[in-house]
XYZ file of C-alpha atoms in Angstrom:
359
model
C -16.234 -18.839 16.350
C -19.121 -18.566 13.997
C -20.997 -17.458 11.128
C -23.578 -15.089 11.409
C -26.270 -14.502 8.836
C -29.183 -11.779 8.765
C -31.588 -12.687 6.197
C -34.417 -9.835 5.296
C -33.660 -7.908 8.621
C -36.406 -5.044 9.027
C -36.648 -2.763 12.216
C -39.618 -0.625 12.620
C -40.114 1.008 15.566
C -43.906 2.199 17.418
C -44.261 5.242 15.605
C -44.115 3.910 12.436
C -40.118 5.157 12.031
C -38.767 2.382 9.565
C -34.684 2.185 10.728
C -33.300 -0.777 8.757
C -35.133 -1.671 5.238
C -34.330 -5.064 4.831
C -30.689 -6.044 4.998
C -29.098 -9.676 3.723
C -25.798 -10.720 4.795
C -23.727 -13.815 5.093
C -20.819 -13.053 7.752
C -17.971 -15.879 7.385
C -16.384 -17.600 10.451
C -13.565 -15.096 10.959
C -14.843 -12.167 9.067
C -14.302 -8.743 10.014
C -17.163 -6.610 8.832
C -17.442 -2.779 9.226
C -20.625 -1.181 9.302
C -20.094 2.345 8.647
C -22.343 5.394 7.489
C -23.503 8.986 9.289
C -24.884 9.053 12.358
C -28.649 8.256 12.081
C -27.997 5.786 9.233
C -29.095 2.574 11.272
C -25.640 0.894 11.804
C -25.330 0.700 15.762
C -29.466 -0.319 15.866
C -28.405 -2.983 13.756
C -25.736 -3.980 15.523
C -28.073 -3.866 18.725
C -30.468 -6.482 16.841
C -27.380 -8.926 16.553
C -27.019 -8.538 20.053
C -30.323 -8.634 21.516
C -30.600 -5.354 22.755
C -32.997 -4.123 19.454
C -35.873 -6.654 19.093
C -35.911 -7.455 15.423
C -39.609 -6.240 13.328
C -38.916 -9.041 10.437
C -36.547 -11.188 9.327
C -34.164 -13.724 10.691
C -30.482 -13.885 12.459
C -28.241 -16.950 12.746
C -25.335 -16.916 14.831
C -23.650 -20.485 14.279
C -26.413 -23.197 13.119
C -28.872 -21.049 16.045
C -31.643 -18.867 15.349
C -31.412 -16.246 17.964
C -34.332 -14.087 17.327
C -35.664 -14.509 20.486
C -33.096 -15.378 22.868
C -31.768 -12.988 25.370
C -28.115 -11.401 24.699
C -26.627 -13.206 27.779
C -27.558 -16.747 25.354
C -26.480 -15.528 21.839
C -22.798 -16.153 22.331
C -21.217 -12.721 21.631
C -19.219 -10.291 23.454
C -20.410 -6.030 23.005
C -17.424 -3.660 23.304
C -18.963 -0.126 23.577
C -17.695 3.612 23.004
C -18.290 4.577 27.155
C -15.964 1.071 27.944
C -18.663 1.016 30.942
C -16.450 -0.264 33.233
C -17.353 -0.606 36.829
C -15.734 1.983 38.932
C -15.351 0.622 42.116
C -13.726 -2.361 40.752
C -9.786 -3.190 39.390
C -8.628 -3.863 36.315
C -8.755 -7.556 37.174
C -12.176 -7.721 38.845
C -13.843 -5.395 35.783
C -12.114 -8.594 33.445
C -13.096 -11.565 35.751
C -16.590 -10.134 36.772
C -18.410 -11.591 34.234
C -16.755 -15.324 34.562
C -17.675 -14.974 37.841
C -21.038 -14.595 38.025
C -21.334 -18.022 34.999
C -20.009 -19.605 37.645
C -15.978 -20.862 36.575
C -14.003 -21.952 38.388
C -11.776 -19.253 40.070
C -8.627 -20.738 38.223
C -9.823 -20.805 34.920
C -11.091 -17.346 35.655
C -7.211 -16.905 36.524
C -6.070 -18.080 33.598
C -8.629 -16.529 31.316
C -8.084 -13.430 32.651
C -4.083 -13.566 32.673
C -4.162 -14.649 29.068
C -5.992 -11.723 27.870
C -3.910 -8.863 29.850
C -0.979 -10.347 28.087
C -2.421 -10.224 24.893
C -3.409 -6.189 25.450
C -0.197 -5.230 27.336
C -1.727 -4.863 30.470
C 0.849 -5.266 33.373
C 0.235 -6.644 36.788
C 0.255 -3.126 37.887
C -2.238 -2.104 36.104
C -4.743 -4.465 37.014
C -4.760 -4.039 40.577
C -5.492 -0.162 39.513
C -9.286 1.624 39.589
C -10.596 2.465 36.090
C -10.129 6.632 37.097
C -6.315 5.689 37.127
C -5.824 4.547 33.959
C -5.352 6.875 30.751
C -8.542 6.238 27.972
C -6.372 3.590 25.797
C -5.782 1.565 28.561
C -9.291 1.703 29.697
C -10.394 0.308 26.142
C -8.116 -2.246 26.460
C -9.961 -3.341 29.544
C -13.490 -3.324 27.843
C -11.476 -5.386 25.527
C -10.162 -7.521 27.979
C -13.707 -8.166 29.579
C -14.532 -9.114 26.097
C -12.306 -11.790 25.425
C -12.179 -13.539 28.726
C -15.750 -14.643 27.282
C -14.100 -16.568 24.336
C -17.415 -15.424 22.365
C -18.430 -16.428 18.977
C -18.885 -13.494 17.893
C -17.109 -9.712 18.785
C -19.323 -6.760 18.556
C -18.164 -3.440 18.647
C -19.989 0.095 18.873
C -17.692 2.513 17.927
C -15.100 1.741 20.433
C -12.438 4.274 19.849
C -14.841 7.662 19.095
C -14.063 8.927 22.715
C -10.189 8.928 22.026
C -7.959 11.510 20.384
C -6.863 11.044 17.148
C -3.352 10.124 17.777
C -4.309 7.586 19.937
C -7.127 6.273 17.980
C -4.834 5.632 15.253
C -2.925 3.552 17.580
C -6.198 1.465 18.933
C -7.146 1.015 15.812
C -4.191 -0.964 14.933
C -4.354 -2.653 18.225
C -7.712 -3.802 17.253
C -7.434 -5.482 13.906
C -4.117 -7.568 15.419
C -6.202 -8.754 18.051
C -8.786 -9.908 15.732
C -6.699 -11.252 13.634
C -5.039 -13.431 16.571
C -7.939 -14.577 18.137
C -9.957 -15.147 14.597
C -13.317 -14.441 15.659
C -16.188 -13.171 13.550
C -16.417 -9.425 14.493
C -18.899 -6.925 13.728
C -17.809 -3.476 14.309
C -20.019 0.164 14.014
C -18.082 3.313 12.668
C -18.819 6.343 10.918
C -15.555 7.470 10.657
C -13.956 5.781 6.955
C -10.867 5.878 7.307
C -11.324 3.218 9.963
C -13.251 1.502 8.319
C -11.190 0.882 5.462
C -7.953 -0.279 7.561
C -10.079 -2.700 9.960
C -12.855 -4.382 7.469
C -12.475 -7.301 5.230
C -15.377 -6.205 4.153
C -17.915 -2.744 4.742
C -21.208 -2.600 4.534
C -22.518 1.218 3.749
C -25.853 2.201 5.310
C -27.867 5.069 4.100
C -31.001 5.867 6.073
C -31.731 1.859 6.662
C -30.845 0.702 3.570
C -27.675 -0.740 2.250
C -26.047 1.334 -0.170
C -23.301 -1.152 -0.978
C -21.285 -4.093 0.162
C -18.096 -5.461 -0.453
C -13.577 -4.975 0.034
C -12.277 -1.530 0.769
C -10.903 -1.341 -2.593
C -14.504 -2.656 -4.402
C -16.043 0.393 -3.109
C -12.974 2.604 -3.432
C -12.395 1.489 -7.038
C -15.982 0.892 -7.857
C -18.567 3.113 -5.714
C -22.289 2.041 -6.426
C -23.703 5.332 -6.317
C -22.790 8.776 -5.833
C -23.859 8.479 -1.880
C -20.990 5.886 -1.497
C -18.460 7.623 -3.434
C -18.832 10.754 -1.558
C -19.136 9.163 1.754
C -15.199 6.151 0.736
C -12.174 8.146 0.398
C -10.757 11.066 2.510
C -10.401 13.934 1.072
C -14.375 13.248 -0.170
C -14.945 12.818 -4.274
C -15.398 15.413 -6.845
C -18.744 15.282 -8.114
C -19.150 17.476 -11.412
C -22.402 17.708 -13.608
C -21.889 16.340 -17.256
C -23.355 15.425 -20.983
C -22.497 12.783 -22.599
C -21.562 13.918 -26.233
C -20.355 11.771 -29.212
C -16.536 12.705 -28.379
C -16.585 12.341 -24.761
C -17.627 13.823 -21.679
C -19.303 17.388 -21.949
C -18.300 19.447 -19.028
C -18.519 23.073 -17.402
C -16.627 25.598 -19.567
C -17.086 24.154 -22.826
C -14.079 21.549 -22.207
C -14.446 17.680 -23.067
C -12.991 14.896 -21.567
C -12.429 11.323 -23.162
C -14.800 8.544 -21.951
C -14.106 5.870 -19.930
C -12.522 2.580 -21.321
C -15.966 1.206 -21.386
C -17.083 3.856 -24.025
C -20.279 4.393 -23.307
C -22.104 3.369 -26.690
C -25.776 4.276 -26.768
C -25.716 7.105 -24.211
C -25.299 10.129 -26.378
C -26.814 12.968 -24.453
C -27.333 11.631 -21.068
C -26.937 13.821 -18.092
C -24.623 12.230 -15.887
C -22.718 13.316 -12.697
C -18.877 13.228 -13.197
C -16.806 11.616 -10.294
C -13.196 12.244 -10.055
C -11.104 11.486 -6.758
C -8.801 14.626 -5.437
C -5.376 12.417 -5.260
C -6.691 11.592 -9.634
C -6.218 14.415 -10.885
C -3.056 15.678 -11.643
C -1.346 19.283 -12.966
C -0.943 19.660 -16.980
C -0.494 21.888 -19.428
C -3.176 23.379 -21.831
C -4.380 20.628 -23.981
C -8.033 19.021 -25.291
C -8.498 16.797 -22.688
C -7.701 19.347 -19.734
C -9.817 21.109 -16.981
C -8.953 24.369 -15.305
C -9.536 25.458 -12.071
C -9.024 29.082 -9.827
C -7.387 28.368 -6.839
C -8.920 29.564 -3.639
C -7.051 27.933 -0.501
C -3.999 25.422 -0.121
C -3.681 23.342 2.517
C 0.104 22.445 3.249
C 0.020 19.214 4.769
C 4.134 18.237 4.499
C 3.454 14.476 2.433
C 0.942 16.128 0.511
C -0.645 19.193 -0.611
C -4.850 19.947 -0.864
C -5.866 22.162 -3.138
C -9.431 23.948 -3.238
C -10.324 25.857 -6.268
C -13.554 26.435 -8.381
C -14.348 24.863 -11.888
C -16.691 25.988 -15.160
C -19.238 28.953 -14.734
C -21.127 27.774 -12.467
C -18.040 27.813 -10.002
C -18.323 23.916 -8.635
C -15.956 23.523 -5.702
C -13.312 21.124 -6.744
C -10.250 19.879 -4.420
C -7.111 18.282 -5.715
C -4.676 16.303 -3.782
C -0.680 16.611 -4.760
C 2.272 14.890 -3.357
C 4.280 16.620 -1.437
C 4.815 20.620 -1.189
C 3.935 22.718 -3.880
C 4.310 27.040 -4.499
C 1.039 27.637 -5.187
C -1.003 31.066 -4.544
C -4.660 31.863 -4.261
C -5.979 33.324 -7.213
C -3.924 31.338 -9.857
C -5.223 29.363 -12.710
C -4.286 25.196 -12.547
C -4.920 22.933 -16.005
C -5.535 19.585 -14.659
C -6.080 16.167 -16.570
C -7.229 12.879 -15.479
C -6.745 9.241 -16.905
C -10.124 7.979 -18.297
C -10.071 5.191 -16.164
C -10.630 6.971 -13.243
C -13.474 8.938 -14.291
C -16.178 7.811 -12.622
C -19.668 8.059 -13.822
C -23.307 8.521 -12.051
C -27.098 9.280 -13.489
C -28.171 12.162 -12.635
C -31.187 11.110 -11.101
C -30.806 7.975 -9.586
C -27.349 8.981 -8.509
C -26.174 4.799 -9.100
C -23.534 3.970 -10.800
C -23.437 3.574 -14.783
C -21.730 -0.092 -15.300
């Protein structure tokens, strides 16, 4: 096990294409950190650079006390778990796991052992690892690329979206599987997603990427509770955030269709007049009756989910699309008219141009 550190960490490719602006991190021994943005956002070339398989433009990347810049992958001390599993065909179960040991050179009961250890830890039976990879169903192959992986007994786990060729029942399942192992075995992971929800049940911590650059770092709940711009609280959270334009008057928040909110707790002394973008999550806001500190919408589709109940609607005149998230089942109809109210401490508030946060 290890640390791993990337200090000013800059990729820039021939053509001039900048991919990761500069990232600083300090991975703990044990850590479990989720990179996670859309595709194209730089997380899987940096994971790459961690690996070896990206050659790094500037900047530096300890793994342990070692500078690994320019050693090869095979010398950094990690294992790579990938999305394909890339498991060798023509091989078992057993032979895809040991294959690597092999060719370091252990000895052929260690590779035994190692081997055996691992397909008990991933429920693999002694059936299955005399099978072919074609004979096994897509969770079980994962396990394998799994199983490859910790035979190694790296430093360090990597993992490019591992479980984005699965359905979703079944990735729900792996993705449980995945954070027990880690949490057995204790090793410093590193793992690529751009899915959230995943990323917020695996990671001790996430790091959001937004076109090479980090938009924010820190506990699922930091950036659920506390999103550092309007990019990250779109992207946290599932059903995404409500994002409504706003004016900051000297009674509270002045919004679409002449209604006011209260401000936050923190009041907001000072900004009188400010433009601001107005940030409420779905599951926040909550049915009420007419009052002063209310916000109507028209309802245009419900989704019945059984636990819970989406609602899309429009707000103010310039119709903003706005979706609200009940508990359980609810008679509602297209067409009707909700008043909805929200606790000021879950307003959240963004500038309208430089779309961060206002602390």
């Amino acid at each position: 096990m290890a640390r791993v550190e990337l200090n000013g960490v800059q990729k820039v490719y021939p053509n001039g294409f900048k991919a990761i602006h500069g990232v600083d991190v300090d991975i703990d021994d044990g850590e479990f950190l989720v990179l996670v943005g859309p595709s194209g956002c730089g997380k899987s070339t940096l994971l790459r650079m961690v690996a070896g398989l990206e050659k790094t433009t500037e900047g530096t990347i300890i793994i342990g006390e070692r500078k690994v810049n320019d050693l090869e992958p095979a010398d950094r001390d990690i294992a790579m778990v990938f999305q394909n599993y890339a498991l060798y065909p023509h091989m078992d179960v057993y032979s895809n796991m040991a294959y690597g040991l092999k060719i370091r050179g252990l000895p052929k009961s260690e590779i035994e052992e190692r081997v055996r250890r691992a397909a008990e830890i991933l429920e693999l039976t002694d059936e299955q690892l005399k099978r072919k990879p074609r004979q096994l169903s897509g969770g079980q192959r994962q396990r394998v690329a799994m199983g490859r992986a910790i035979v190694r007994e790296p430093s360090v786990f990597l993992f490019d979206e591992p479980l984005s060729n699965l359905d979703a029942k079944l990735r729900v399942q792996m993705r449980m599987e995945v954070r027990k192992l880690q949490q057995r075995l204790g090793v410093t992971s590193i793992y690529v997603t751009h899915d959230q929800i995943e990323a917020m049940t695996l990671g001790h911590r996430l790091m959001v990427l937004n076109e090479g650059v980090v938009e924010q770092l820190g506990t699922p709940i930091e950036l659920y509770g506390k999103p550092a711009s309007v990019f990250v609280a779109g992207f946290i959270g599932s059903p995404s955030m409500n994002f409504i334009n706003a004016r900051i008057g000297t009674e509270g928040l002045e919004i679409p269709g002449g209604n006011q909110l209260a401000l936050p707790a923190n009041g907001l002394a000072g900004h009188t007049g400010r433009e601001v973008i107005l940030g409420i999550r779905p599951e926040h806001l909550r049915l009420s009756g007419i009052g002063e500190n209310t916000m109507h919408i028209s309802v245009a589709l419900i989704e019945q989910l059984g636990a819970d109940t989406m609602v899309h609607g429009h707000f103010g005149s310039d119709q903003t699309d706005l979706t609200i998230r009940l508990s359980g089942t609810r008679d509602l109809k297209a067409g009707e008219n909700l008043h909805l109210a929200v606790e000021r401490e879950d307003i959240h508030l963004f500038d309208l141009e430089t779309q961060k946060r206002i602390a």
